[in-house]
mmCIF file of C-alpha atoms in Angstrom:
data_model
loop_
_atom_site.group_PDB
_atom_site.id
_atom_site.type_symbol
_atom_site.label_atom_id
_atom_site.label_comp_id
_atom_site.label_asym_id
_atom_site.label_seq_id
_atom_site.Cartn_x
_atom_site.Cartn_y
_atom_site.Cartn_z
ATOM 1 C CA UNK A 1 -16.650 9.204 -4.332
ATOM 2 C CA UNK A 2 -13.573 10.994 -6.447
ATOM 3 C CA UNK A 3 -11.147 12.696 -4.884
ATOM 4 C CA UNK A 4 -9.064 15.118 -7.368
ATOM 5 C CA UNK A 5 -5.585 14.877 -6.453
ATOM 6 C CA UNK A 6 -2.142 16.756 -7.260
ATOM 7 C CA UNK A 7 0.496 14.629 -8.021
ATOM 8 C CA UNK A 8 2.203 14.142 -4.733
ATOM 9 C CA UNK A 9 -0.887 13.576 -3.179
ATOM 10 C CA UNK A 10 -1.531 11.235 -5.269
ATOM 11 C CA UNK A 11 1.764 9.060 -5.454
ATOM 12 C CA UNK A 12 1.395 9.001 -1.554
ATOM 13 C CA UNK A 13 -1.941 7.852 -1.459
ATOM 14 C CA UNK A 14 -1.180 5.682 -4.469
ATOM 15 C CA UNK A 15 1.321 3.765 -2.437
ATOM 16 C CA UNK A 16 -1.426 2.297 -0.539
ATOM 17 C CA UNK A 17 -4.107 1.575 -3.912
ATOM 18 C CA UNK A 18 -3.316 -0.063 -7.367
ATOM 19 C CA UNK A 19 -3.339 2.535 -9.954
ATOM 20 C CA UNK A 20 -4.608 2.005 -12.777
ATOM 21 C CA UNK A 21 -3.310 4.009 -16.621
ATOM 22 C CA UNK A 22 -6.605 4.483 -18.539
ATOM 23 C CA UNK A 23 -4.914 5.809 -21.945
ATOM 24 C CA UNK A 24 -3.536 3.347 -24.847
ATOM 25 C CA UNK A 25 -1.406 0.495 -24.621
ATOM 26 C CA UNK A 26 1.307 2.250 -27.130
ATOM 27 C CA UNK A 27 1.013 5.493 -24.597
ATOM 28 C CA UNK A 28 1.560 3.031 -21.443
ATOM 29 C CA UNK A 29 4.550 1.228 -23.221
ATOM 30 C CA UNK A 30 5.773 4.542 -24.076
ATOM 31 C CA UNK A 31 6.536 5.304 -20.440
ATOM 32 C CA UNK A 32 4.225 5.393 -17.148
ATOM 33 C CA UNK A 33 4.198 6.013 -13.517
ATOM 34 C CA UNK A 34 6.136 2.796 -12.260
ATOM 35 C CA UNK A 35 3.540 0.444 -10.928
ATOM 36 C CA UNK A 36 0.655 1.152 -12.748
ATOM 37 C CA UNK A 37 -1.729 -0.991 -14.372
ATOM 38 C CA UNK A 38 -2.817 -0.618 -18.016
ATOM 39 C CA UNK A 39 -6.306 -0.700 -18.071
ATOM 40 C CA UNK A 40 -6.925 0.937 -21.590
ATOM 41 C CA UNK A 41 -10.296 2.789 -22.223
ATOM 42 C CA UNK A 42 -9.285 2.923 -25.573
ATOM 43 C CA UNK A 43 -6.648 0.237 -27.955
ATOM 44 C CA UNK A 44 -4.271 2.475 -30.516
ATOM 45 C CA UNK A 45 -6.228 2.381 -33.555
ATOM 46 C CA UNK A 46 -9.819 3.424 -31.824
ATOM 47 C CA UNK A 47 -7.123 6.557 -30.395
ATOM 48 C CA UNK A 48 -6.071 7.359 -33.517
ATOM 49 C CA UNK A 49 -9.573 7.196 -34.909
ATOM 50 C CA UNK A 50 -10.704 9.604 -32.750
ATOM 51 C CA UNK A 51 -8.468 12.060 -32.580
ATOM 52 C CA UNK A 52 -8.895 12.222 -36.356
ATOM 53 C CA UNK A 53 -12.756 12.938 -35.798
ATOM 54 C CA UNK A 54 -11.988 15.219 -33.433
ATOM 55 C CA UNK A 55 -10.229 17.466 -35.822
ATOM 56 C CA UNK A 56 -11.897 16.709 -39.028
ATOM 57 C CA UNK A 57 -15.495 16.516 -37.763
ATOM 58 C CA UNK A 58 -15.749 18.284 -34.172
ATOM 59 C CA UNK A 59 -15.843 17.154 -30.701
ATOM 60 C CA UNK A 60 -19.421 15.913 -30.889
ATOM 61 C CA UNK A 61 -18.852 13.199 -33.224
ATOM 62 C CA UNK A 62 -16.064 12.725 -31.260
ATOM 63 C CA UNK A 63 -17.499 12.256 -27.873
ATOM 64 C CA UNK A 64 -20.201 10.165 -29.673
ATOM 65 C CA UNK A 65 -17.968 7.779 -30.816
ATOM 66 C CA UNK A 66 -15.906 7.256 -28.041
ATOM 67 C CA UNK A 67 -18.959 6.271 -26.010
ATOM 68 C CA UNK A 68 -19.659 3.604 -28.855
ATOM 69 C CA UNK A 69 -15.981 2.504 -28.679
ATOM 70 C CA UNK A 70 -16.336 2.370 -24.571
ATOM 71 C CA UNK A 71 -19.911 1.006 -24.073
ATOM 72 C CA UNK A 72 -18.839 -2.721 -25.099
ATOM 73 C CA UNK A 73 -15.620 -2.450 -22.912
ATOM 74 C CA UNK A 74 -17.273 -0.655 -19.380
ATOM 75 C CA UNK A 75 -18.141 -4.409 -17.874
ATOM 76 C CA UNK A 76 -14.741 -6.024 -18.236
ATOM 77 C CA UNK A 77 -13.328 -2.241 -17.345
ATOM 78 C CA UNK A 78 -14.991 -2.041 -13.827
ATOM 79 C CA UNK A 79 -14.690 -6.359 -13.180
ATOM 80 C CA UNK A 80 -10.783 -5.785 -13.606
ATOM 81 C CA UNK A 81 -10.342 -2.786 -11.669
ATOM 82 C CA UNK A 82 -12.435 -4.631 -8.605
ATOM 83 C CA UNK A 83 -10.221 -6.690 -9.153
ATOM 84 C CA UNK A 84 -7.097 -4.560 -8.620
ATOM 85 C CA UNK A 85 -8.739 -2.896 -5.977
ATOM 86 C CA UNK A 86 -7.652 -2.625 -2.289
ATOM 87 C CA UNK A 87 -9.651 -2.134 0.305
ATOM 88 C CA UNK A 88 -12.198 -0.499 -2.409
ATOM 89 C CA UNK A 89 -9.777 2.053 -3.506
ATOM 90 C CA UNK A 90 -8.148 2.752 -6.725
ATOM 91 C CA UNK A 91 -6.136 5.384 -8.393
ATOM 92 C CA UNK A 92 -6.798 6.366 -11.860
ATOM 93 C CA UNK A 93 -5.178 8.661 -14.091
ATOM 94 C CA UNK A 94 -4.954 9.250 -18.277
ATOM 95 C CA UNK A 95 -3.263 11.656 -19.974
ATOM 96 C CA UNK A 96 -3.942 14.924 -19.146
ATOM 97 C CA UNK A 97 -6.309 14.227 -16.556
ATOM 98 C CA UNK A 98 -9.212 14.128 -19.210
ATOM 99 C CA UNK A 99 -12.289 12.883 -20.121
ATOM 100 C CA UNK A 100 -10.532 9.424 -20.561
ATOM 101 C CA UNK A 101 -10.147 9.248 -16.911
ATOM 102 C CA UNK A 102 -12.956 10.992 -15.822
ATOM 103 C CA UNK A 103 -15.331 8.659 -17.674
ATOM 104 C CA UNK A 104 -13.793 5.544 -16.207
ATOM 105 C CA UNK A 105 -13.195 7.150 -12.597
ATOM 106 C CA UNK A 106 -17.199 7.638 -12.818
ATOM 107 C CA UNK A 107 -17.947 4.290 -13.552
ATOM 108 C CA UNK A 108 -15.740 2.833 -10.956
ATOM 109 C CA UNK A 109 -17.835 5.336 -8.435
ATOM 110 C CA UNK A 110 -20.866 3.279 -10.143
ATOM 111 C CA UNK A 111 -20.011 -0.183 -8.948
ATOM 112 C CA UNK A 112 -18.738 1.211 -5.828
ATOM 113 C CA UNK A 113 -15.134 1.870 -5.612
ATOM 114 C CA UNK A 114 -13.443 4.787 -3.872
ATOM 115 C CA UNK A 115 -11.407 6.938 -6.651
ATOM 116 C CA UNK A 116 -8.171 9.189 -6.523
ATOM 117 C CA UNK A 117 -7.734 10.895 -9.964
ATOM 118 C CA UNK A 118 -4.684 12.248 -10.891
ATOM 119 C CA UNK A 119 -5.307 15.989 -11.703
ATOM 120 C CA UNK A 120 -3.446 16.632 -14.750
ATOM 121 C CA UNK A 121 -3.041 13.420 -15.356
ATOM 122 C CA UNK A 122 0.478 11.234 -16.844
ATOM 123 C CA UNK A 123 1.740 13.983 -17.665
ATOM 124 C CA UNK A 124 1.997 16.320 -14.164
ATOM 125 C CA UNK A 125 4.319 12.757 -13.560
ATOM 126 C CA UNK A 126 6.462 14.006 -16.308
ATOM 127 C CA UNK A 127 6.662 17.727 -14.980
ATOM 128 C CA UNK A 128 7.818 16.259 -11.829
ATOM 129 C CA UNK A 129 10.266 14.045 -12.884
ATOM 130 C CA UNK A 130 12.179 16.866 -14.178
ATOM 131 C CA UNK A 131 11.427 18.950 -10.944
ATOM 132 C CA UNK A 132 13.238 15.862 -9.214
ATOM 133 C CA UNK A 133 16.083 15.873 -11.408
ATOM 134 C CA UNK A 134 16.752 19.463 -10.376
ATOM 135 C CA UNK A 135 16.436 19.440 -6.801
ATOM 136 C CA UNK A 136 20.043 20.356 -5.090
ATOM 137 C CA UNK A 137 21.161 17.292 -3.613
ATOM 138 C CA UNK A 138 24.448 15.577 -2.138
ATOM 139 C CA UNK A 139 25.956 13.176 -4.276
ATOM 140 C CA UNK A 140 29.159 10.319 -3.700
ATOM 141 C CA UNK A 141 29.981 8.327 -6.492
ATOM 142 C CA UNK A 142 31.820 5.230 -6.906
ATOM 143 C CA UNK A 143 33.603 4.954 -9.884
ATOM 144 C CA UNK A 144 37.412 2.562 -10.800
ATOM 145 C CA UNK A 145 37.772 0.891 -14.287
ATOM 146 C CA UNK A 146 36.102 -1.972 -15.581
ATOM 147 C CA UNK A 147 36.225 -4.995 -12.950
ATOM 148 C CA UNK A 148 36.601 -3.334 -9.841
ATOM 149 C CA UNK A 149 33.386 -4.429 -8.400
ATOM 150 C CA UNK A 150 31.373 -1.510 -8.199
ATOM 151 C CA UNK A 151 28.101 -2.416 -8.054
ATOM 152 C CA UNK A 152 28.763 -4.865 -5.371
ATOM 153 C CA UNK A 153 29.966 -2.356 -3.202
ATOM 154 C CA UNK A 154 26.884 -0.311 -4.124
ATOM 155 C CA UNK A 155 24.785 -3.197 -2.958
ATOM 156 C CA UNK A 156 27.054 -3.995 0.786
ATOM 157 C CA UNK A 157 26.460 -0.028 1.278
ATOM 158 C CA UNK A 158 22.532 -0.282 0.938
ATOM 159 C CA UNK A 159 22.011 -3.200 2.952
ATOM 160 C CA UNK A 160 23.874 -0.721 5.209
ATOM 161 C CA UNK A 161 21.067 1.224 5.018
ATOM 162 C CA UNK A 162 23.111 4.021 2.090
ATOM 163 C CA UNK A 163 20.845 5.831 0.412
ATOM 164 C CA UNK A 164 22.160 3.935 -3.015
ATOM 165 C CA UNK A 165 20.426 4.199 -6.299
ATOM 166 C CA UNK A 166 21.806 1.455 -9.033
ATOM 167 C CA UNK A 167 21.903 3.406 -12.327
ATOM 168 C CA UNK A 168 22.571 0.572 -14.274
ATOM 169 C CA UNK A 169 19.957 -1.892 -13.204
ATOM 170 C CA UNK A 170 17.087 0.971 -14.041
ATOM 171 C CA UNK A 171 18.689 0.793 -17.274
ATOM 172 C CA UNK A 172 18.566 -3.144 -17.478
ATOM 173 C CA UNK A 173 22.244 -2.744 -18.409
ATOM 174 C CA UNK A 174 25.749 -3.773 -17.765
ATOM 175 C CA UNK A 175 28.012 -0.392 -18.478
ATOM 176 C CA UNK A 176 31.406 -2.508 -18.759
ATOM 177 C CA UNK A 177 33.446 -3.391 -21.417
ATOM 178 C CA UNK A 178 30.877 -6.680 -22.290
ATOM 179 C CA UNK A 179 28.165 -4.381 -21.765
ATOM 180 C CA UNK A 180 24.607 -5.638 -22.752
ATOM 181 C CA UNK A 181 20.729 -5.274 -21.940
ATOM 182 C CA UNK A 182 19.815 -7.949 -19.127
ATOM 183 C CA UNK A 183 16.998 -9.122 -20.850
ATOM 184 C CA UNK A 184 17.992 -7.972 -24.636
ATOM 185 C CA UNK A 185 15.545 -4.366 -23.963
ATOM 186 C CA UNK A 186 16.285 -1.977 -22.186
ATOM 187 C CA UNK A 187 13.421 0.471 -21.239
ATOM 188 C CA UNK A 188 12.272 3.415 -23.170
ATOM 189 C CA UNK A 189 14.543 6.773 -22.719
ATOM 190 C CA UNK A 190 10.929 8.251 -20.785
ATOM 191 C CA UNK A 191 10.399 5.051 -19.070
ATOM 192 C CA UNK A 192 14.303 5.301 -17.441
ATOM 193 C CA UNK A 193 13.175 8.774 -16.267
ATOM 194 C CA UNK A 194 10.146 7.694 -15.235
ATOM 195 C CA UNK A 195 11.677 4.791 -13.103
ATOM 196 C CA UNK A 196 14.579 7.215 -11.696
ATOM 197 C CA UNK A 197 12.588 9.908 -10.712
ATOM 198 C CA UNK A 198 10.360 7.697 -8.641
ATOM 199 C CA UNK A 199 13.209 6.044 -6.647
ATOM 200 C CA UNK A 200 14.848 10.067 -6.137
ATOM 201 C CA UNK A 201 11.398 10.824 -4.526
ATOM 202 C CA UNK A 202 12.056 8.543 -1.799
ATOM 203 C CA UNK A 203 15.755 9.789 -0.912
ATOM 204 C CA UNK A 204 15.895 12.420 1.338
ATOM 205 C CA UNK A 205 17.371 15.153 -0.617
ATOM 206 C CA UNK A 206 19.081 16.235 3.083
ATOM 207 C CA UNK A 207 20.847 13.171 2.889
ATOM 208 C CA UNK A 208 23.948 12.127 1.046
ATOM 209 C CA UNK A 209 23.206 9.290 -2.148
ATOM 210 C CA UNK A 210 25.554 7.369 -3.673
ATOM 211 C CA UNK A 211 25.589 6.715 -7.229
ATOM 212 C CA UNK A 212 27.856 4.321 -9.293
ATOM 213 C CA UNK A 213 30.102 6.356 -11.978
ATOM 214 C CA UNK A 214 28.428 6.464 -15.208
ATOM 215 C CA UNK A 215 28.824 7.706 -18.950
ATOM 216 C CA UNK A 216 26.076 10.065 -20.097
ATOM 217 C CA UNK A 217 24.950 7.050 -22.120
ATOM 218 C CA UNK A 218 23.598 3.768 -20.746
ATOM 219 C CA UNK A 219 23.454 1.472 -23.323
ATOM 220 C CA UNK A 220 21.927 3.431 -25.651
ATOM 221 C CA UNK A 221 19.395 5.273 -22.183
ATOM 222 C CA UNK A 222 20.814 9.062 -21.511
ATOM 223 C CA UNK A 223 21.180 10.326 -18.194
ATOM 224 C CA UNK A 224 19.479 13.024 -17.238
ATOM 225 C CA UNK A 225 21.426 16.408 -17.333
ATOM 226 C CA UNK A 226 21.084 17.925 -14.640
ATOM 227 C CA UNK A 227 21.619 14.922 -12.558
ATOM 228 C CA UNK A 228 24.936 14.055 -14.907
ATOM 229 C CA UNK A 229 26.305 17.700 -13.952
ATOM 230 C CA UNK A 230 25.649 16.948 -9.912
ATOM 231 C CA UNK A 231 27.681 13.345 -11.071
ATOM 232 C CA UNK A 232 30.264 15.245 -12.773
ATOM 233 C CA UNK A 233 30.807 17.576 -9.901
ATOM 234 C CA UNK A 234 30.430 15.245 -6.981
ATOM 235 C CA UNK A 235 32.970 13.782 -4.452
ATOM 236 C CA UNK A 236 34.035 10.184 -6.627
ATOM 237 C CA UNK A 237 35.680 7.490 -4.557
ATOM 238 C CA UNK A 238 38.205 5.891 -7.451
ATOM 239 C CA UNK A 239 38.426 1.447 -6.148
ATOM 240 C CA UNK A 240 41.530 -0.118 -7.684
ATOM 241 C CA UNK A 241 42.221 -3.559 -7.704
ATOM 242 C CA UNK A 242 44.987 -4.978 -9.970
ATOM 243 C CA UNK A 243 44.049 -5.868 -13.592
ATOM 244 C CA UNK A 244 44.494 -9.696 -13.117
ATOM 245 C CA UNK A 245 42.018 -9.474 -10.133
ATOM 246 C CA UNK A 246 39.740 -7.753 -12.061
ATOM 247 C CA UNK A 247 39.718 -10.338 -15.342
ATOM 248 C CA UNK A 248 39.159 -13.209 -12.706
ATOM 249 C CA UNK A 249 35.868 -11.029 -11.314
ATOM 250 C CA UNK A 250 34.390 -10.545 -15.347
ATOM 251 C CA UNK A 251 35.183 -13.801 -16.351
ATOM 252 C CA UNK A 252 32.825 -15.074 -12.878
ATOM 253 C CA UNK A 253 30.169 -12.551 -12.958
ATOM 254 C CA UNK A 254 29.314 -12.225 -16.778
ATOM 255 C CA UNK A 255 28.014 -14.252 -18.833
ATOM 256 C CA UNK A 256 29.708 -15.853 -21.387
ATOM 257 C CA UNK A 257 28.194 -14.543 -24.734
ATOM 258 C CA UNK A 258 29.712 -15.069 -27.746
ATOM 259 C CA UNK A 259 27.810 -13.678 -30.300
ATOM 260 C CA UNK A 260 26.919 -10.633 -27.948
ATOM 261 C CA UNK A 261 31.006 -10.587 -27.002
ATOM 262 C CA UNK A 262 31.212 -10.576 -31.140
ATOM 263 C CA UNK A 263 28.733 -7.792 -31.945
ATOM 264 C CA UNK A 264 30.309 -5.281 -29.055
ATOM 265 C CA UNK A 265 33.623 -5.964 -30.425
ATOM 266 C CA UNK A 266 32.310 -4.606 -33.451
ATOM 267 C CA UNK A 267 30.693 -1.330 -32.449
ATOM 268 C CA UNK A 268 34.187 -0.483 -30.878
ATOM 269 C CA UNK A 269 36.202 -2.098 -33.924
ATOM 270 C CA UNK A 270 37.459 1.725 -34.516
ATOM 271 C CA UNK A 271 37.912 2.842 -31.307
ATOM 272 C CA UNK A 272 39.881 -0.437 -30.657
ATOM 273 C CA UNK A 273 41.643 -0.109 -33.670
ATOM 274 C CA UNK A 274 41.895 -2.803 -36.242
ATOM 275 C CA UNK A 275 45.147 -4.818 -34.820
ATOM 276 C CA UNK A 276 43.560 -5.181 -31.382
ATOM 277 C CA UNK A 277 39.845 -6.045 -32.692
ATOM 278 C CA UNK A 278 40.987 -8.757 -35.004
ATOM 279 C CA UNK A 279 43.041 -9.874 -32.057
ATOM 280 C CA UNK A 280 40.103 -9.906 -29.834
ATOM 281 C CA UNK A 281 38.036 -11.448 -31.979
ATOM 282 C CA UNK A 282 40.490 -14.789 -32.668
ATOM 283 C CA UNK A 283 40.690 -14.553 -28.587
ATOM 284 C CA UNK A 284 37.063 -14.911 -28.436
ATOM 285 C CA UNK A 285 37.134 -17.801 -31.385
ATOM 286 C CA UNK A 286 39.855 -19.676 -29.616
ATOM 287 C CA UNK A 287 37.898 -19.942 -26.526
ATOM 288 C CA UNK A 288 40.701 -17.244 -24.358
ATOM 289 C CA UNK A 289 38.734 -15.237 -22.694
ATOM 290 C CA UNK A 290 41.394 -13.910 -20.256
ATOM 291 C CA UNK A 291 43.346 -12.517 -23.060
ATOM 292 C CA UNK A 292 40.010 -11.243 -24.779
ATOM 293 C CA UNK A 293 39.147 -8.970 -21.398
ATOM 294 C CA UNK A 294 42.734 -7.988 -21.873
ATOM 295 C CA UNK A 295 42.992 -6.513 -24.736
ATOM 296 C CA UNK A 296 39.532 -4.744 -24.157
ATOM 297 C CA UNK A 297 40.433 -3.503 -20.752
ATOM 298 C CA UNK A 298 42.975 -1.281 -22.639
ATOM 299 C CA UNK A 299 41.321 0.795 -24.660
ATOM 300 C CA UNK A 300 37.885 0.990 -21.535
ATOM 301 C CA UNK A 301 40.858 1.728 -19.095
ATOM 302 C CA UNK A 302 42.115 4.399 -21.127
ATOM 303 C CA UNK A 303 38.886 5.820 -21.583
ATOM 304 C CA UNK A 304 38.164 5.850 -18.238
ATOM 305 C CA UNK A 305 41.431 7.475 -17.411
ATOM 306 C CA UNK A 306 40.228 10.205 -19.343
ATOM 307 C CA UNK A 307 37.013 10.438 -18.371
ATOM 308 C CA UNK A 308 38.822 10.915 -14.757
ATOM 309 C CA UNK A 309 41.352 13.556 -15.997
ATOM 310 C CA UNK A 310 38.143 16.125 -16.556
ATOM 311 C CA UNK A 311 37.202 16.037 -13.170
ATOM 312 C CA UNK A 312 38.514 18.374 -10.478
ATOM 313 C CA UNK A 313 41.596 16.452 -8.660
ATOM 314 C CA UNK A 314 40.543 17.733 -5.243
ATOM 315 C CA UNK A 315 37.157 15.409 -5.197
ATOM 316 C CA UNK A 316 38.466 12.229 -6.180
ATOM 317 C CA UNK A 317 39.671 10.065 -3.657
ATOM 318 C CA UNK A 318 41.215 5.923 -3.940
ATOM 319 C CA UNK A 319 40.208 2.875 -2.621
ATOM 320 C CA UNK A 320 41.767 -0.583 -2.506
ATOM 321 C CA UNK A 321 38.903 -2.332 -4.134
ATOM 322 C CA UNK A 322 39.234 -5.293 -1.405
ATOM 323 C CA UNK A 323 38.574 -3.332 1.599
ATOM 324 C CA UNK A 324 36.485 -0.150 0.389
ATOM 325 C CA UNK A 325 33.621 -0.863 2.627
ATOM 326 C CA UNK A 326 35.678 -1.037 5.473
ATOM 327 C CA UNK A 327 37.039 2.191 4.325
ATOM 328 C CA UNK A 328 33.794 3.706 3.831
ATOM 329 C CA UNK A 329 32.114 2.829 6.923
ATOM 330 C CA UNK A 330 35.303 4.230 8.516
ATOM 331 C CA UNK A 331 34.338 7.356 7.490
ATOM 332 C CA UNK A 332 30.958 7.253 8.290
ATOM 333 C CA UNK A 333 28.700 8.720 9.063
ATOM 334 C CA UNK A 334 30.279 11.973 7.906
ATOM 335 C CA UNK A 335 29.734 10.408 4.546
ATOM 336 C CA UNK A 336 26.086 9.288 4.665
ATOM 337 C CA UNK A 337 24.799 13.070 6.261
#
């Protein structure tokens, strides 16, 4: 049996099922709905192949072809997604909600799965991730210059049970002053979207969610805009926490990566100027690593300060760093509603 499903229909049901992303591996890598499976009717070049038919020679051809391309694969197809299967269930979408998925969706009925096709396909996922990023919604931010332990307090307030999204671990990177890409990639600029919008689904848009205070840019990811406007506007709780405190906390929670260290230092050289980059960089030579997060503190505190200076005075508020939890769950629960 198929059952044709819109796309929060299917996302709920899919929380139950495996789903499984029919189109090509460069399409899946591209970006996807977060937790699906690539099970590709069709590699990149057989795709492209196609699709050149298609124009050149018509959609008979086409269709043809595709079966010739698919007939060798349909075994291993339906043997992995029984595989993947729960409970004899499986979700299966492709691109537009096509004959790629349609075709496979059939066969699946054929050894006898259950299917829920995504109507419209990967890309009704992409229509509502920007209806998510849209919705009205009440925002807190943390924000306080490099050091100040932000995402640590992010974490305390969701194992508090905050509604508490972490911006830069979607991004799979540290926005500080030795910012870098957890695992040297960050995801794909849809892929970030794709990620965010799927943890926004599951706040309550009635309830209050706390962000950490970001640049538009992530590493080289963008925010979305209409979310960045809501973070621009929002109440922002500023933590401060002396500088010295602050070096002590980067110098234990970061990694120690020279050649990283040496390669940041250079995408900044102008904005740091070239006295305090060619003193950073003999800091980072000579093993001084205190003075390096110095001298790099200045010129991310400054821009911080600025950053600050654009927003309206009457929502920022300060924290002592060391007992902003304390602080915040004072408050509460006016500031979780």
């Amino acid at each position: 049996m198929i059952h044709t499903l819109e796309i929060q229909d299917f996302l709920e049901s899919a929380q139950a099922m495996s789903i499984i992303d029919v189109r090509s591996p460069s399409e899946f890598t591209a970006g996807h709905i977060p937790g699906a499976c690539s099970l590709p009717l069709f590699d990149d070049s057989e795709r492209a192949e196609l699709g050149t038919l298609y124009k050149q020679v018509g959609k008979q051809e086409a269709v043809l072809k595709g079966l010739e391309f698919a007939g060798v694969k349909m075994q291993s197809i339906a043997t992995q997604a029984l595989a993947l299967a729960s409970n004899q269930k499986i979700a299966v979408h492709c691109w537009r909600g096509g004959m790629r998925s349609a075709s496979v969706a059939w066969l699946l009925t054929q050894v006898g799965l259950e299917v829920f096709l995504l109507k419209g396909g990967y890309k009704s996922y992409r229509r509502y991730c920007l209806e998510i990023f849209n919705y009205p919604r009440k925002l807190y931010i943390l924000g306080g210059k490099t050091g100040t332990q932000k995402t640590r307090l992010l974490n305390e307030l969701k194992s508090k049970n905050f509604n508490v999204i972490d911006l830069e671990a979607l991004a799979r990177h540290r926005g500080s002053a030795f910012g870098y890409a957890e695992d040297g990639l960050q995801p794909t600029q849809e892929q970030f979207e794709n990620d965010l919008a799927f943890q926004l689904r599951l706040v309550d848009s009635r309830q209050a969610l706390w962000l950490e205070d970001e640049s538009r840019l992530i590493g080289r990811l963008r925010v979305p805009d209409p979310l960045w406007e809501l973070i621009r506007h929002a109440q922002v709780f500023v933590l401060e926490w002396p500088i010295e405190k602050r070096i002590e906390y980067l110098l234990e929670d970061y990694p120690l990566m020279p050649e990283k260290i040496r390669s940041n230092l250079h995408a900044i050289k102008n904005r740091l100027g070239h006295e305090r980059h060619d003193a950073a960089l003999k800091a980072l030579t000579e093993d001084r690593y205190a003075d390096l997060c110095r001298i790099v503190l200045e010129y991310y505190d400054r821009a911080y300060s600025y950053g600050l200076s654009l927003r309206d005075p009457n929502t920022i508020s300060y924290l002592p760093a060391d007992r902003a939890l304390e602080e915040i769950l004072r408050l509460n629960p006016c500031l979780s509603d």
